[in-house]
Coordinates of N, CA and C and ligand atoms in Angstrom, one line a residue:
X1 N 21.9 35.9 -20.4 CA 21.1 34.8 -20.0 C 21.3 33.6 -20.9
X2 N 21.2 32.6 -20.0 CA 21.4 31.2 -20.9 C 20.2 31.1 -21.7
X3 N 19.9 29.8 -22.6 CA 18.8 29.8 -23.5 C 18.1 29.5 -22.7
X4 N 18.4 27.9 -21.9 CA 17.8 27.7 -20.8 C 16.9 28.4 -19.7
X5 N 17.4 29.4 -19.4 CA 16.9 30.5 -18.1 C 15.9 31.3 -18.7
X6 N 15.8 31.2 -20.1 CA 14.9 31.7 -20.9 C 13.7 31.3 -20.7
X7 N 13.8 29.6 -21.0 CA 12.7 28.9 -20.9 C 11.8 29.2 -19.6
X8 N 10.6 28.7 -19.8 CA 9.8 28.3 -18.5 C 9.6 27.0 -18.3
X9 N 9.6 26.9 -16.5 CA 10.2 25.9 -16.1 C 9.5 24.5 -17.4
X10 N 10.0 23.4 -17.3 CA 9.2 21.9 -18.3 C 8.2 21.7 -17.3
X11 N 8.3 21.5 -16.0 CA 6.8 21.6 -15.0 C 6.8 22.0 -13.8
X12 N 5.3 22.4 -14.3 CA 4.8 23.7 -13.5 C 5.9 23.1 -11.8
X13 N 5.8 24.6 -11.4 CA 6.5 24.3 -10.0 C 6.2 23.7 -9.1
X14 N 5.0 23.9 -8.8 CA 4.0 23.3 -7.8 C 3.8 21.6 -7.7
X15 N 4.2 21.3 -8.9 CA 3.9 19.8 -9.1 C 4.8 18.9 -7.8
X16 N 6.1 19.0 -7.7 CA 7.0 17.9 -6.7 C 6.1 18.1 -5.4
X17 N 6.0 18.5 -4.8 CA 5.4 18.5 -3.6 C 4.1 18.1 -3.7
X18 N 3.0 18.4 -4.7 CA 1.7 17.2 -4.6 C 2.1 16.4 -5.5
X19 N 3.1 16.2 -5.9 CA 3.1 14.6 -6.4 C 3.9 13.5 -5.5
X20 N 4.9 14.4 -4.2 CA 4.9 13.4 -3.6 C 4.1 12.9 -2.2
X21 N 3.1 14.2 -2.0 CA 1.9 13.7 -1.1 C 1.4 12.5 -1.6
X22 N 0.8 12.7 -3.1 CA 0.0 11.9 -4.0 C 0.4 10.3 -3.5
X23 N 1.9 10.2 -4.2 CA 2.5 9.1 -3.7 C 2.3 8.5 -2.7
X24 N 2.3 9.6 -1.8 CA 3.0 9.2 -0.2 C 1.0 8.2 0.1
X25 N 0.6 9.0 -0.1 CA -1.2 8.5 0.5 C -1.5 7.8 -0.6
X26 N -1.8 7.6 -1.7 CA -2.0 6.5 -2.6 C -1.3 5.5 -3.8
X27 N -0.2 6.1 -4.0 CA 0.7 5.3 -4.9 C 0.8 6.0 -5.9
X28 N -0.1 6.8 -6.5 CA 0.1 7.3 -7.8 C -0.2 8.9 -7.7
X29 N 0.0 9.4 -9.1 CA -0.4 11.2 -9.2 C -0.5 11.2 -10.5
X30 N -1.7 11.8 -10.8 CA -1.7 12.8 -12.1 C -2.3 13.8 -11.4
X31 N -1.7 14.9 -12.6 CA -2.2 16.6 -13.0 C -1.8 16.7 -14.2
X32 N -2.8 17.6 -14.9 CA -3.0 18.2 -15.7 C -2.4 19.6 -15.8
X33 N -2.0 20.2 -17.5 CA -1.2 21.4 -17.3 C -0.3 20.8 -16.7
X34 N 0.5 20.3 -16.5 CA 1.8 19.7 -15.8 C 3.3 20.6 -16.7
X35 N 3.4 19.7 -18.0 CA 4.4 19.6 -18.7 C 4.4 21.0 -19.5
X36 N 4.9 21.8 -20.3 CA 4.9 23.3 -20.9 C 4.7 22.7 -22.0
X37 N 3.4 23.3 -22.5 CA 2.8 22.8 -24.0 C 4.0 23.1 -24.8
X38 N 5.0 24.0 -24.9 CA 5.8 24.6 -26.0 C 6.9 23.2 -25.8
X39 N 7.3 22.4 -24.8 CA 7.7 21.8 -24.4 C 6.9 20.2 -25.6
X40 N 6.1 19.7 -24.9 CA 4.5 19.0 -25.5 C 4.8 18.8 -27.1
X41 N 5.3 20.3 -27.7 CA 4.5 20.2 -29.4 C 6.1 19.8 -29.7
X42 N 7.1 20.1 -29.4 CA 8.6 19.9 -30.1 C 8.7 18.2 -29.6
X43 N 8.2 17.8 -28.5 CA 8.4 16.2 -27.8 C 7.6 15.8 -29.3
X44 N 6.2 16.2 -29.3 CA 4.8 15.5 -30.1 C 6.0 15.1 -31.6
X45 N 6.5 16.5 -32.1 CA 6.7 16.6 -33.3 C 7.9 15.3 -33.5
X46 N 8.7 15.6 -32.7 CA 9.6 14.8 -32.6 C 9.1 12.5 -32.8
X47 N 8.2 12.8 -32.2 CA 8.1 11.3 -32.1 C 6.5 10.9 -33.2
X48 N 6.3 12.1 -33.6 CA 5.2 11.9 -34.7 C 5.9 11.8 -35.8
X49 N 7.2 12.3 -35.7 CA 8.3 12.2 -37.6 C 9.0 10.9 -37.9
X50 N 9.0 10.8 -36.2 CA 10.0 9.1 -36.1 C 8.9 8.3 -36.7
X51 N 7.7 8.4 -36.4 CA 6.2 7.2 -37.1 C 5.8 7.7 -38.3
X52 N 6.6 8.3 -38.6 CA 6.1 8.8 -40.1 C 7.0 8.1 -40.9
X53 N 8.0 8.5 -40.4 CA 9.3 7.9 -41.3 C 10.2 6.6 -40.7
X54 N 9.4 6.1 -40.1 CA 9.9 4.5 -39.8 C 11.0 4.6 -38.6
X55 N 11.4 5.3 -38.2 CA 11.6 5.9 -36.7 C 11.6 5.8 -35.5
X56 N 10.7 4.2 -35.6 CA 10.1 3.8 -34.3 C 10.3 2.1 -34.7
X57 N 10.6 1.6 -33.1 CA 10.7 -0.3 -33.0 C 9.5 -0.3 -32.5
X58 N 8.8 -1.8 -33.0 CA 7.9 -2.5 -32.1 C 7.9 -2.6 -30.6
X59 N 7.5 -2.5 -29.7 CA 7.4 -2.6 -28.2 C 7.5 -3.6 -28.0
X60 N 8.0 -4.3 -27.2 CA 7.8 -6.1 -26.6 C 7.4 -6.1 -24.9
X61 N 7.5 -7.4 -24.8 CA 7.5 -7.6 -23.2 C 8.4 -8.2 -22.5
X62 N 8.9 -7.4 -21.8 CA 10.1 -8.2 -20.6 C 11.3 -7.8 -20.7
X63 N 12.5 -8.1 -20.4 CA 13.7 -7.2 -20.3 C 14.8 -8.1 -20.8
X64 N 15.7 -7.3 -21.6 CA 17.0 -8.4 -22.1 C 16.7 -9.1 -22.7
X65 N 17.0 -10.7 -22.3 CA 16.5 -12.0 -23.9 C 15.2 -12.5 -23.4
X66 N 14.9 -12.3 -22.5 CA 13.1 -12.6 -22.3 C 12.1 -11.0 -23.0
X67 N 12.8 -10.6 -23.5 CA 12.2 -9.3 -24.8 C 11.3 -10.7 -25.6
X68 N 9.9 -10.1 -25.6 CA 9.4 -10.7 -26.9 C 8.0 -9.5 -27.2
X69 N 8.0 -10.0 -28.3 CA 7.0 -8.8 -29.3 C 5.5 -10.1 -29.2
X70 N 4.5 -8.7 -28.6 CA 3.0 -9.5 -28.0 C 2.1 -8.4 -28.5
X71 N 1.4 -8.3 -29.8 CA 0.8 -7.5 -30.5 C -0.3 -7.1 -29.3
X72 N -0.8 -8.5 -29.1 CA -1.7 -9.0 -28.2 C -1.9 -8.5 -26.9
X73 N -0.8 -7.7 -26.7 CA -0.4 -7.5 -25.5 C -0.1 -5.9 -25.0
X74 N 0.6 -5.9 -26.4 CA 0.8 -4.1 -26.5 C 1.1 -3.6 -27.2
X75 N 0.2 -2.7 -28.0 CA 0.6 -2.2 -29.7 C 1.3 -1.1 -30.0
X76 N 1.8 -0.5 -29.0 CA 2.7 1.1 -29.3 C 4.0 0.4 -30.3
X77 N 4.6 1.5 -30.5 CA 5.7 1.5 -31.2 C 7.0 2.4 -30.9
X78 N 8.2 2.6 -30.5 CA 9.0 3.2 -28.7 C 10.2 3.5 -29.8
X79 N 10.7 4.9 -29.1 CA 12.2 5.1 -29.3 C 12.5 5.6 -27.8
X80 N 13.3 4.7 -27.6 CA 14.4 5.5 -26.1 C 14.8 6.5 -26.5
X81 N 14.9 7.4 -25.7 CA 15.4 8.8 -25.3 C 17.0 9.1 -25.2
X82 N 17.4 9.8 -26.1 CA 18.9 9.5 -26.4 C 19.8 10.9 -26.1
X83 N 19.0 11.8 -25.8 CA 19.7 13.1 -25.5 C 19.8 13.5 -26.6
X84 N 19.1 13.3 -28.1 CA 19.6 14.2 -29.2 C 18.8 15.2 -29.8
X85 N 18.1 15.7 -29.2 CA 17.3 17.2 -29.5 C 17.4 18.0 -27.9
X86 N 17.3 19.2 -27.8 CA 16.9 19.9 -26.9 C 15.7 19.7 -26.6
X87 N 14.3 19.4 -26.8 CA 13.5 18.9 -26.4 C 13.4 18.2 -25.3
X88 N 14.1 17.0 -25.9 CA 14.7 15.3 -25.3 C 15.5 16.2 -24.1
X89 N 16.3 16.8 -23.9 CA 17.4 16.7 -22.9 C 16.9 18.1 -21.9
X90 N 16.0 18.4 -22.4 CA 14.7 19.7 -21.4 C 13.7 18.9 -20.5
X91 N 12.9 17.7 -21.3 CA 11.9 16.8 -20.3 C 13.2 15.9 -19.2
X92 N 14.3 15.7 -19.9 CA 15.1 14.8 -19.1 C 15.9 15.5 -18.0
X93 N 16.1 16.7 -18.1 CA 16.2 17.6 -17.0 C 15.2 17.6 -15.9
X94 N 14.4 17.9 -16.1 CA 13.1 18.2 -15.8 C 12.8 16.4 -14.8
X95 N 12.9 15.2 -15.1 CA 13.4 14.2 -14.6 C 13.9 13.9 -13.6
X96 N 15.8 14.8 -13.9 CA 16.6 14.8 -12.9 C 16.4 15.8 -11.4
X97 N 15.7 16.5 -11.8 CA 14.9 17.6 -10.9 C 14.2 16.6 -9.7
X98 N 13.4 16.0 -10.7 CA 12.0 15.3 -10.1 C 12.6 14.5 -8.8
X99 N 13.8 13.3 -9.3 CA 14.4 12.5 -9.2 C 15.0 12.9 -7.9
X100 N 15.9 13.8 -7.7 CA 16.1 14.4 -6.6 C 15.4 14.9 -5.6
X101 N 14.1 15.2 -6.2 CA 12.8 15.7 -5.2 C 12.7 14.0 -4.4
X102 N 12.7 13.1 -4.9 CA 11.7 12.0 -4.8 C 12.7 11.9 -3.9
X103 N 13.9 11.5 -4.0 CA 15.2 11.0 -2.9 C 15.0 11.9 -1.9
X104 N 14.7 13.0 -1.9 CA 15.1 13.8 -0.9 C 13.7 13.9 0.0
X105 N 12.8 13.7 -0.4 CA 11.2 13.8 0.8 C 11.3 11.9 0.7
X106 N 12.3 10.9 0.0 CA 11.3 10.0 0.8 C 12.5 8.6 0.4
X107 N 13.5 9.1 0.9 CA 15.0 8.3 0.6 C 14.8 6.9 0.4
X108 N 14.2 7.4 -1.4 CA 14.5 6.1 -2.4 C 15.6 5.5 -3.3
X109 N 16.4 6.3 -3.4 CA 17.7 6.1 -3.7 C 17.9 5.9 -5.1
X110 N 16.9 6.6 -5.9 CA 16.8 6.4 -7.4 C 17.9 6.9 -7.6
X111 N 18.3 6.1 -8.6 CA 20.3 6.5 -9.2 C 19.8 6.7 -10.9
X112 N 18.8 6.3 -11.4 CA 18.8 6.1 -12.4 C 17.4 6.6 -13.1
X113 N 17.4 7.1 -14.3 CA 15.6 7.7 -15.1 C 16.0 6.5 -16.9
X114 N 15.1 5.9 -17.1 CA 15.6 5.2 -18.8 C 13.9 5.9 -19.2
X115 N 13.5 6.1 -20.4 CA 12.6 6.9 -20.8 C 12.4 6.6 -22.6
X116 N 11.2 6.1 -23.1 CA 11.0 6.0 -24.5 C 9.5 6.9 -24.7
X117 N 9.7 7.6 -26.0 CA 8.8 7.6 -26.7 C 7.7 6.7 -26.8
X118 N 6.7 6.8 -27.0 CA 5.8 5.5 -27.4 C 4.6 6.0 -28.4
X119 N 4.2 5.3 -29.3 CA 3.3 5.9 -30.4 C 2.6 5.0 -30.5
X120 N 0.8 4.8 -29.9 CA 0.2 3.9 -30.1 C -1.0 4.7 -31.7
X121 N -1.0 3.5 -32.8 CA -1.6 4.0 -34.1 C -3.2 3.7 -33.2
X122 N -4.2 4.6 -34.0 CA -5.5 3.5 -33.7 C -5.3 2.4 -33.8
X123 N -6.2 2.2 -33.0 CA -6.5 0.5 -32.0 C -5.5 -0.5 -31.5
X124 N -4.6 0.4 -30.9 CA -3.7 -0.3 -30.4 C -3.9 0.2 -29.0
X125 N -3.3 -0.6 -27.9 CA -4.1 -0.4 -26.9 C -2.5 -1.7 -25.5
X126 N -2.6 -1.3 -24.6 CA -2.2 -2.1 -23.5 C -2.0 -2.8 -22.5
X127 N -2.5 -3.9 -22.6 CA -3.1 -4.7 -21.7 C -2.8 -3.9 -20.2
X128 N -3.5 -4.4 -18.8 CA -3.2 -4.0 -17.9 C -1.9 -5.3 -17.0
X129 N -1.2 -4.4 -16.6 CA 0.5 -4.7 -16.1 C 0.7 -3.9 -14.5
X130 N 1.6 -4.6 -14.5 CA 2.7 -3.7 -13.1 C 3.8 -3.4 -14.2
X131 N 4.8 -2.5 -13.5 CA 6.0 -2.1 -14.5 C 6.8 -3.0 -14.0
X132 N 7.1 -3.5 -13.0 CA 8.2 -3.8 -12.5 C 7.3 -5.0 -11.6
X133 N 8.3 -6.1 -10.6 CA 7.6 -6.9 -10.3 C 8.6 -7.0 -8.7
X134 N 7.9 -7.0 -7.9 CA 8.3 -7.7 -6.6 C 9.8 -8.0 -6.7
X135 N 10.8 -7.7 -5.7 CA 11.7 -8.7 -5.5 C 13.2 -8.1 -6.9
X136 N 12.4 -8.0 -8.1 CA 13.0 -6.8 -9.0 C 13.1 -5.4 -8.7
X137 N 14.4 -5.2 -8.3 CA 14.3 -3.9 -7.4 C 14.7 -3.0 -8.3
X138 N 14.2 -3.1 -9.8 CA 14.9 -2.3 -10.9 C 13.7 -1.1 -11.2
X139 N 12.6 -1.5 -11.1 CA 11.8 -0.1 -11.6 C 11.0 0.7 -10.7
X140 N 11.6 1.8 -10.0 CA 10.5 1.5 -8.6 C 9.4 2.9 -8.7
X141 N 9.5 4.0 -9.8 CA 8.8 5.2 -10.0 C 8.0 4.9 -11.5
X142 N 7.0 5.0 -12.1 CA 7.0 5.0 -13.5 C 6.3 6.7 -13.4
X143 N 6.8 7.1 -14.9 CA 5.7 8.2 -15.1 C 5.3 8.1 -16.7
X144 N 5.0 8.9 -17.0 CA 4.1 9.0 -17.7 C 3.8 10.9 -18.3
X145 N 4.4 11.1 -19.6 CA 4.0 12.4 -19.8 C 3.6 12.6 -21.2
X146 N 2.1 13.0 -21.5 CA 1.6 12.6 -22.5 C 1.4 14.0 -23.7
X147 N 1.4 13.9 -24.6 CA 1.9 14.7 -25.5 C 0.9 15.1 -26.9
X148 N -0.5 14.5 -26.9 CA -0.9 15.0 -28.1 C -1.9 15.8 -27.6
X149 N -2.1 17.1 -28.5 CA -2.5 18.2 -27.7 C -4.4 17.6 -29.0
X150 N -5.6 18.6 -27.5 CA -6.7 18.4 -28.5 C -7.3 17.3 -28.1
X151 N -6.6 16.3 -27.2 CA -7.4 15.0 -27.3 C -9.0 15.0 -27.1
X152 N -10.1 14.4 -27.9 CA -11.2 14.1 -28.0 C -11.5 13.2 -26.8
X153 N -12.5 14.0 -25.6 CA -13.0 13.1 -25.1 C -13.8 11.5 -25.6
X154 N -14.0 11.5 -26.7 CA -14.5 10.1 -27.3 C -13.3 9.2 -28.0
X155 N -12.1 9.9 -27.9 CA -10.8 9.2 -28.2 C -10.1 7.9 -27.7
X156 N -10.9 7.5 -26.6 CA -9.9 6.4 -26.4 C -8.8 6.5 -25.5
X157 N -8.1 5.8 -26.0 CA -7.1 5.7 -25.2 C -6.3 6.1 -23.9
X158 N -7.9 6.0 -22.6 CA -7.4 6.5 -21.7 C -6.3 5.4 -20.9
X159 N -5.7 6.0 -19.9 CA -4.8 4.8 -18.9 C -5.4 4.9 -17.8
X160 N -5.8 3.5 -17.5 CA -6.4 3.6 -16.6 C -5.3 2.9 -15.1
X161 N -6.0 3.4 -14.1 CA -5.2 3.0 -12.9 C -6.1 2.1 -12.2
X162 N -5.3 1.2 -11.6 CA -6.4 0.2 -10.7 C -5.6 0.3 -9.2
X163 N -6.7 -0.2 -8.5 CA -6.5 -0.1 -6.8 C -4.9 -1.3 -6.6
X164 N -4.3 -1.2 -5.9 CA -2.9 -1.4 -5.7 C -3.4 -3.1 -5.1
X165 N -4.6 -2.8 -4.0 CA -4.9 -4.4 -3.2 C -5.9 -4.8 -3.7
X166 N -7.2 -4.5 -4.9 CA -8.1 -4.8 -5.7 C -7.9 -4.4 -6.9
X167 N -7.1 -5.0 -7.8 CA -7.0 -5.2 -9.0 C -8.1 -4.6 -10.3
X168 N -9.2 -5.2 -9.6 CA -10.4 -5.0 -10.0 C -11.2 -3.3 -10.2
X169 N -10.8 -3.2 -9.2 CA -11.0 -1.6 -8.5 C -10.6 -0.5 -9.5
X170 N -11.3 0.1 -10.4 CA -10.4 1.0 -11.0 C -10.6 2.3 -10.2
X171 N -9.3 3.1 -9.9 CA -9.4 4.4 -9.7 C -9.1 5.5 -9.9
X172 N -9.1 5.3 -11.6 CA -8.4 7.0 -12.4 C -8.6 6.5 -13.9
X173 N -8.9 7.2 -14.3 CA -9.2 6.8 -15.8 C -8.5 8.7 -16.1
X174 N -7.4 8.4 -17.3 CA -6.2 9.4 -17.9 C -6.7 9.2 -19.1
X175 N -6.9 11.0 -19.4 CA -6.9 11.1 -20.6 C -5.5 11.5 -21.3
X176 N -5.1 10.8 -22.3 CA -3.7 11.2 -22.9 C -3.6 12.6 -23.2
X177 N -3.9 13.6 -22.9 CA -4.1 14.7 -23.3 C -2.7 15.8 -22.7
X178 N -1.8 16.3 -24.0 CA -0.5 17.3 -24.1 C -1.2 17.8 -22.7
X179 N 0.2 17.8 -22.1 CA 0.3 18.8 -20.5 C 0.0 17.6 -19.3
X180 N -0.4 16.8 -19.1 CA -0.7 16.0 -18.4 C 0.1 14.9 -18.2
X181 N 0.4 14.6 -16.7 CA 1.7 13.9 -16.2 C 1.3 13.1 -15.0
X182 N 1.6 11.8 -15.5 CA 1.2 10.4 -14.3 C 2.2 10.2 -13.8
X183 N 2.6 9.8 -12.6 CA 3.4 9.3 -11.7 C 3.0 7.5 -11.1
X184 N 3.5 7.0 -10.4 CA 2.8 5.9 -9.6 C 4.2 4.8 -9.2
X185 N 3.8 4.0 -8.4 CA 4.8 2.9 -7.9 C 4.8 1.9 -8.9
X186 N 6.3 1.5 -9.4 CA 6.1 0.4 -10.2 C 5.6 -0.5 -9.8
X187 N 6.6 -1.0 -8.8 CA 5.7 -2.4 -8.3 C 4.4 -2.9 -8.0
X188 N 3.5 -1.7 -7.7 CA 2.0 -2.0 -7.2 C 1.1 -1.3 -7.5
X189 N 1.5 -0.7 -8.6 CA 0.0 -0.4 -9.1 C 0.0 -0.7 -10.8
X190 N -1.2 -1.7 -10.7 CA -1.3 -2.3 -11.7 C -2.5 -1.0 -12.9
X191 N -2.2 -1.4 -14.2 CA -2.8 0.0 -14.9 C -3.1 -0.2 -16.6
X192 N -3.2 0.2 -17.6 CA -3.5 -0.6 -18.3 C -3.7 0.9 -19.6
X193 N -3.6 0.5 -20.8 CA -3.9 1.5 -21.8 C -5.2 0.8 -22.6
X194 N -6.3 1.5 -22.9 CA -7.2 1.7 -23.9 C -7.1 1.4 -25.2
X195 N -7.7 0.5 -25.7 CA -8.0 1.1 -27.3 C -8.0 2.2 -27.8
X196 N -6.9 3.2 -28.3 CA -7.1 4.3 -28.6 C -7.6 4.4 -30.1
X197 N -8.7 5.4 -30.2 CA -9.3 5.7 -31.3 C -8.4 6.7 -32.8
X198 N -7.5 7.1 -31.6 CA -6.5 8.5 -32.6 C -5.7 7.8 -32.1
X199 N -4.1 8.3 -33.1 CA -2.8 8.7 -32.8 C -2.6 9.5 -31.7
X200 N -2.1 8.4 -30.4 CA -1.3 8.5 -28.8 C 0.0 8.7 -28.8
X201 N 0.6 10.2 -28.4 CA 1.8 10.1 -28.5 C 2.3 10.0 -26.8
X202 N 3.3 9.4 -26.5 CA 3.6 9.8 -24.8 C 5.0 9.7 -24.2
X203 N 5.7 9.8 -23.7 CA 6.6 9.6 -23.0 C 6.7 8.6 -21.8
X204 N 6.8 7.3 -21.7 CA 6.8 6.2 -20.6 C 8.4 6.2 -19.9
X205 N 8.4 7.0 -19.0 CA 9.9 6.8 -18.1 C 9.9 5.9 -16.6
X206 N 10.9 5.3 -16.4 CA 11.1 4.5 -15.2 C 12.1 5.2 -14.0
X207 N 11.7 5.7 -12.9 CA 13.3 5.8 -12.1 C 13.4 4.6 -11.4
X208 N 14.8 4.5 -11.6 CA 15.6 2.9 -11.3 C 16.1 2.9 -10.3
X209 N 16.5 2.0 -9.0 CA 17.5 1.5 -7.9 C 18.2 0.5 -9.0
X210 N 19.6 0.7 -8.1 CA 20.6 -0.2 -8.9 C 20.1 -2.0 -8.6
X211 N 19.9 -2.6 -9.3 CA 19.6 -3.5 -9.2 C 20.0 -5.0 -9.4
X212 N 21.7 -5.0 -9.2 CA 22.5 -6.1 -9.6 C 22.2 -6.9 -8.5
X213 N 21.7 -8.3 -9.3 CA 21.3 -9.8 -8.4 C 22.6 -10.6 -8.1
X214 N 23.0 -10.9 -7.6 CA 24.0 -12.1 -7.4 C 24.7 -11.9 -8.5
X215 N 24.9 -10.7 -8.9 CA 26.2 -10.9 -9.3 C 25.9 -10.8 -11.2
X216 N 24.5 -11.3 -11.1 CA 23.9 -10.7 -12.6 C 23.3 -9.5 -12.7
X217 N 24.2 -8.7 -13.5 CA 23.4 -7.4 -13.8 C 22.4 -7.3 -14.3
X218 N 21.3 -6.5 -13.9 CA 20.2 -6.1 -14.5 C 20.4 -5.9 -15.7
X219 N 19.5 -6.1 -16.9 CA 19.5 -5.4 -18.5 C 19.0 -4.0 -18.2
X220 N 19.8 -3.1 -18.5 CA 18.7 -1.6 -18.5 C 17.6 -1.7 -19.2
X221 N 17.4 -2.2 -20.4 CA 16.8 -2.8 -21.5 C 15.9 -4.0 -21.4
Ligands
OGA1 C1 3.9 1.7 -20.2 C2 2.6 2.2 -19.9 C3 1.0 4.0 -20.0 C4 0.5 5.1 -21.0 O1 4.5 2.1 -21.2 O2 4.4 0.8 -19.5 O3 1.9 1.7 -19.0 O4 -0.5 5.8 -20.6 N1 2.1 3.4 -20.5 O5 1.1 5.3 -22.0
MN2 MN1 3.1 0.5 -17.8

């Protein structure tokens, strides 16, 4: 047996099929127990050493040379996902899996997953955003797989989701808590992170359509 075939699945099985009802009727999905805690504590460890030992870039906003750093705006701290631990290249499997589910119940034609770490310290927090914007046909799945195990209901830093045609409307308040996995449409559903009271560790991934404009390529970045 491979090492692989050893493991248990990164998420639960059951998940593709209600996460793409979820989608299909409202735009987004969480569940809980999602991701394999044993999975959770090697991701956690991983991006809790990078913030320990300087490991981690500031976050900005916007893509390519419109990148600018907005404390004000959003205080995590990100390493992209580079395939260099087994960990990293087990949630990114687990991805390509997804990725294929998604194309195949609902021919989106995702060619592409880009994926960072993110480490919000206390009181750092995310303004509310879309991932992606209209007309930018680059980010069209976000998810979301969160990693600190224990989370304190009085902790903070939930993500919250808002109504897709009322902004206003919230309708999911996410606790960051190891095992638990958001889904949602980039383009339209707008969402937002908390003041978090503790150390947030998470994984923020995008699945991508190719998205070359007239001839200017998209920045993956
Ligand atoms: C993001 C984001 C949500 C979260 O990185 O774009 O919205 O709960 N993250 O970490
Ligand atoms: Mn976001």
């Amino acid at each position: 047996m491979t090492p692989s075939a050893m493991l248990s699945p990164a998420l639960q099985p059951a998940t593709q099929v209600a996460l793409v009802d979820a989608l299909v009727e409202q735009g987004w999905y969480v569940g809980r127990g999602i991701i394999d805690l044993g999975l959770c504590e090697a991701l956690n460890s991983e991006v809790l050493h990078r913030a320990a030992y300087n490991g981690l870039d500031d976050a900005g906003i916007g893509r390519g040379q419109q990148h600018l750093l907005r404390k004000d705006i959003r205080g995590d701290a990100i390493h992209w996902l580079d395939r260099e631990s087994a960990a990293q290249r087990r949630y990114l499997n687990a991805m390509r899996e997804l990725q294929q589910a998604l194309n195949q119940a609902l021919f989106l034609g995702l060619f592409e997953y880009e994926a960072h770490f993110a480490h919000y310290p206390p009181g750092a927090f995310y303004q509310r955003h879309l991932d992606s914007f209209r007309g930018r046909a680059n980010r069209v799945i976000s998810t979301v797989g969160y990693l600190t195990p224990n989370w304190p209901s009085d902790g903070g830093g939930e993500m919250v989701i808002y109504h897709p045609d009322d902004p206003s409307q919230e309708v999911a308040r996410v606790l960051p808590e190891a095992g638990t996995f958001a889904c949602f449409l980039s383009e339209t559903i707008p969402h937002e992170v908390l003041p978090t009271r503790c150390s947030r560790t998470s994984i923020a991934g995008w699945f991508r359509r190719n998205a070359s404009l007239g001839g200017v390529l998209d920045p993956a970045r």
